[in-house]
Amino acid sequence: MSNRTILITGGAGFIGSHVVRLFVNKYPDYRIINLDKLTYAGNLANLKDIEDRPNYRFVKMDICDFEGVLALMQDEHVDGVIHLAAESHVDRSIKDPFTFAQTNVIGTLSMLQAAKAYWEGLPEKYEGKRFYHISTDEVYGALEMTHPEGIEPPFTTKASSGEHHLAYGEKFFTEDLKYQPHSPYSAAKASSDHFVRAFHDTYGMPTIVTNCSNNYGPYQFPEKLIPLFVNNIRHRKPLPVYGKGENVRDWLYVEDHARAIDLIFHEGKVAETYNIGGFNEWKNIDIVKTLIRVTDRLLGRPEGADEDLITFVTDRAGHDLRYAIDSTKLQRELGWEPSLQFEEGIEKTIRWYLENQDWLDNVTSGEYQKYYEEMYKGR
Ligand code: NAD
Ligand code: DAU
């Protein structure tokens, strides 16, 4: 389809910037509007390479600003929304749950209401429209580390595709699981997912929801495990591993998530949910040792020399034990598969952070915030 106008929210953040870049480059006939409030996590430097493209526009706006979003949708004739804007860090949600409810729940509701008000007023109404909400696997809660008698994890287990994968438990997150969020972050995301589905069921809005596992790659804010630890290893600062480092996360390279979003936006079925993940489970402590090994090698230090930086600290409150996505439905119905093996992806990622120390320094200094606030005053 040509001449579409797509509103991407949260496009100045980690995943959003990869989605914006992919769409701007791949679809020169589309108009891509990036709506972002530029919170501490939003950074226009993530999009420097595409900011002057004729099919791209940035708008500094809060998703909670219903009137503003509605006016923008009307002015720009938006016919597709890809909604990523959110507060995304679990530790922050434990300290400040109100902000998470405001942005993730009320903000999503405001986006839905604006899309509804605009689209329902058009002669064609919802025809050719799409509201695609990006969510997380954390809404499903935590999986156990069960394992067959006598076999120590990680062991080979079967996902619903019948394929075998290395895993730390026999169960996976499938789309039909009931929601059991534990943190204020995942509770707020779960609530937003329910609102999106309610807008389909109540008003007939053409919605889609996807739930993805942990992403890694360039431009991730260095409060999250991988960029934080790479930066700390570089500067020989302590690596604060929560608890004993036994928790398991399922990691996907961010560009593979962006490709899945592109595919699902265009070919996914309305009212469906798709889980996105690469069957790539890792214990935190093993990820940390891998980060140390590869970073040391890339910095010309003896591999593993920095293991003494590992510092076990008080566990995260309510720390979910294991996440593991079963993405069989997406693979079967739309043919999506991750393109990068983890070993390749993690080396590429570490190399990027080491080669982009300026980006890290800017983001950690907070200087970029002041700069962009000045630049976008009143826009
Ligand atoms: P991020 O924190 O890096 O970026 C969030 C972006 O949203 C920032 O640019 C920020 O400025 C913007 N934003 C925040 N509040 C806003 C508001 N009120 N109005 C407008 N913009 C606002 O987040 P991320 O890691 O890129 O995650 C993006 C989305 O993907 C989130 O919805 C998150 O729940 C989901 N998700 C993330 C992961 C992951 O591993 N990072 C995995 C699955 C799903
Ligand atoms: O599963 C998808 C989710 O992944 C997304 O919805 C979230 O937006 C995203 O932030 C991420 O959540 P996590 O809490 O899993 O990511 P984080 O990088 O914060 O932590 C990964 C694991 O590492 C987790 O088990 C906690 C642990 N950790 C994290 C930090 C920041 C530590 O041990 N030490 C740390 O300093």
Tab-separated table of C-alpha atoms in Angstrom, residues 5-6 11 16 19 34 47 72 79 82 95 98 115 133 143 151 181 213 223 259 266 273 285 290 298 329 345 357 360:
chain	number	residue	atom	x	y	z
A	5	THR	CA	0.585	8.151	6.995
A	6	ILE	CA	1.785	6.348	10.068
A	11	GLY	CA	10.079	6.840	18.207
A	16	GLY	CA	10.952	3.096	18.557
A	19	VAL	CA	11.124	1.061	13.986
A	34	ASN	CA	7.337	10.340	15.228
A	47	LEU	CA	17.622	9.253	14.611
A	72	LEU	CA	-2.277	15.985	14.800
A	79	ASP	CA	-4.312	6.023	8.964
A	82	ILE	CA	2.223	2.062	15.957
A	95	LYS	CA	9.850	3.694	42.904
A	98	PHE	CA	1.975	6.758	39.351
A	115	ALA	CA	-7.830	7.533	16.937
A	133	HIS	CA	0.024	-1.600	20.298
A	143	LEU	CA	7.587	-18.876	34.581
A	151	ILE	CA	18.180	-33.244	34.112
A	181	PRO	CA	1.709	-9.050	35.957
A	213	SER	CA	10.667	-10.538	25.076
A	223	GLU	CA	19.881	1.877	32.896
A	259	ARG	CA	11.183	-6.406	11.355
A	266	HIS	CA	1.142	-4.958	7.281
A	273	THR	CA	-2.179	-11.108	19.566
A	285	ILE	CA	24.922	-14.258	35.449
A	290	THR	CA	29.566	-13.096	28.280
A	298	LEU	CA	37.272	-5.903	22.199
A	329	LYS	CA	2.251	-18.537	16.048
A	345	GLY	CA	24.102	-9.972	17.966
A	357	GLN	CA	31.102	6.335	23.764
A	360	LEU	CA	26.708	6.989	26.100
